[in-house]
Amino acid sequence: MRRFPKDFAWGTATSSYQIEGGRDSRGETIWDQFAKTPGKVHNQENGDIACNHYNMYKEDVALMKELSIPSYRFSISWARIFPNGDRVVNEEGLQFYENLLDALEESGVTPIVTLYHWDLPQALQDKGGWMNRDIVDEFVYFSETIFNRFGNRVSQWITHNEPWVVTWLGYGAGEHAPGYKDIPSFLKAAHHVLLSHGEVVKRYRELNFTGEIGITLNLNHSYPASNTPESIAAARRADGFLNRWFLDPIYKGEYPADMLTIYKGFSDFSFVQEGDMETISVPFDFLGINYYSVGYSEEKKGDWLGVEGVSGGHRRTAMGWEVYATGLKDLLVRIKDDYANPVIYITENGAAYDDKVENGEVHDPERVEYLYEHLEACLDAIDAGVRLKGYYAWSFLDNFEWAFGYAKRFGIVYVDFHTQQRIPKTSAKWFKQVMETNEVPLPVSTSKN
Ligand code: PNW
């Protein structure tokens, strides 16, 4: 059987708003507001309680240990540290993360920490959020506060989680907080998110920390739906929209020319100032990739991007997302080839299914199948020379799945949101074996259709 390298990093991932709860101990965030707005979140659910991890972190870390999880990716809630989006620190918030890090250390679980996983203090949104360039300084101040407190005990940092989701779904499509629907706002917000990434990397180095710092992007491999020149060109635009718009600035210091031509029809890009692209492309240590699904494109006349997403005919998860693990291998190899073979971590990969408790157990063969196929794809990529150093399953716990509320379960651990009971699913037991052996055993039962 093929094996992952000895030093391969295994773990599971979460984010603050999705699991913590503890609403009384932090300031208001854009997701609190968004969740209150009728029609935005399934059943108008919110993260006030979520998995109650704020109060149950000790049990949760004990469960990580039980499941042989060597590393844990979590995010820090900006509004727990600066509840009013100013520079007045909430010591209680810092103390929570200190306690969490203590518990992880006692259990031998290595932390990897995301600085921004979407829960912006509402007070900063009131000043324009990511559309206001001033937010860059605020994000640097927040990050510096975190580095100064925890920089000696956390050696891997992620500046941003998924700038495309933050800015397209938040400012362009209106599906996520703050809920704007405006292409120029998307472009401006994306620029400030990227700029803040570069500024935080620079500050981390200036402070002389010796750990690693990177950024996580959500990427899909983009395939043409057919072999026509129109279809191939459409897939290229879809790739520019989702992938290259973020990859090119951070690695090459420029926005992709073909996309600029399209976007200049929407924005004059006056928000790009001298020196910005140098800052955005400051060297960083690793690329985090969140991979879930695949995209197939056909040309669509009259659409602003000229792209119609079409089905590739693969099976789907409960999110309706198509499952295609070869897309992960193709994506990883493409990044190796186009962006000078960077160190990569899969910082999220996983699937939602309609899990049910039966006799106190949760059997999720489809999730095992999903993880199996994607881990095989990771091995293929490593064989092809990709410098893949780790893999984090999304998610440790079922949690608040943004606009879908609690209706979509991504956890390898089931959460009963009434009792807060945790039940490790079959996938958790299977993944435990993977993490312990570095091998990927064939799933016992398969669900392929
Ligand atoms: C990621 N899309 O979000 C996030 O990092 C997680 O917080 C989230 O729970 C997880 O994936 C599952 O959704 C995404 O529409 C949300 O393409 C939406 C998309 C991609 C990623």
PDB file of C-alpha atoms in Angstrom, residues 78 115-116 130 133 135-140 143 159-160 189-203 213 215 276 279-280 282:
ATOM      1  CA  TRP A  78     -11.621  39.218  15.767  1.00  0.00           C
ATOM      2  CA  LEU A 115      -6.554  35.016  11.573  1.00  0.00           C
ATOM      3  CA  TYR A 116      -9.614  35.792   9.467  1.00  0.00           C
ATOM      4  CA  TRP A 130     -13.271  45.289   3.309  1.00  0.00           C
ATOM      5  CA  ARG A 133      -8.836  50.634   2.782  1.00  0.00           C
ATOM      6  CA  ILE A 135      -9.364  48.028   7.343  1.00  0.00           C
ATOM      7  CA  VAL A 136      -5.901  46.927   6.262  1.00  0.00           C
ATOM      8  CA  ASP A 137      -4.304  48.745   9.217  1.00  0.00           C
ATOM      9  CA  GLU A 138      -6.938  47.377  11.566  1.00  0.00           C
ATOM     10  CA  PHE A 139      -6.266  43.822  10.400  1.00  0.00           C
ATOM     11  CA  VAL A 140      -2.534  44.336  10.871  1.00  0.00           C
ATOM     12  CA  SER A 143      -2.883  40.219  13.803  1.00  0.00           C
ATOM     13  CA  THR A 159      -3.788  35.205   7.208  1.00  0.00           C
ATOM     14  CA  HIS A 160      -7.057  34.730   5.321  1.00  0.00           C
ATOM     15  CA  ALA A 189     -12.837  44.296  -1.295  1.00  0.00           C
ATOM     16  CA  ALA A 190     -10.706  41.565  -2.884  1.00  0.00           C
ATOM     17  CA  HIS A 191      -7.853  44.012  -3.369  1.00  0.00           C
ATOM     18  CA  HIS A 192      -7.956  45.082   0.275  1.00  0.00           C
ATOM     19  CA  VAL A 193      -8.120  41.481   1.498  1.00  0.00           C
ATOM     20  CA  LEU A 194      -5.049  40.611  -0.590  1.00  0.00           C
ATOM     21  CA  LEU A 195      -3.257  43.771   0.519  1.00  0.00           C
ATOM     22  CA  SER A 196      -3.962  42.994   4.164  1.00  0.00           C
ATOM     23  CA  HIS A 197      -2.517  39.513   3.649  1.00  0.00           C
ATOM     24  CA  GLY A 198       0.738  41.021   2.367  1.00  0.00           C
ATOM     25  CA  GLU A 199       0.912  43.602   5.141  1.00  0.00           C
ATOM     26  CA  VAL A 200       0.382  40.961   7.824  1.00  0.00           C
ATOM     27  CA  VAL A 201       3.083  38.720   6.339  1.00  0.00           C
ATOM     28  CA  LYS A 202       5.456  41.706   6.379  1.00  0.00           C
ATOM     29  CA  ARG A 203       4.604  42.507   9.998  1.00  0.00           C
ATOM     30  CA  ILE A 213       2.802  32.103   7.541  1.00  0.00           C
ATOM     31  CA  ILE A 215      -2.841  32.065   3.041  1.00  0.00           C
ATOM     32  CA  ASP A 276       0.332  47.509  -3.473  1.00  0.00           C
ATOM     33  CA  THR A 279       3.138  44.119  -0.858  1.00  0.00           C
ATOM     34  CA  ILE A 280       0.591  41.562  -2.023  1.00  0.00           C
ATOM     35  CA  VAL A 282       5.680  39.458  -0.568  1.00  0.00           C
TER      36      VAL A 282
END
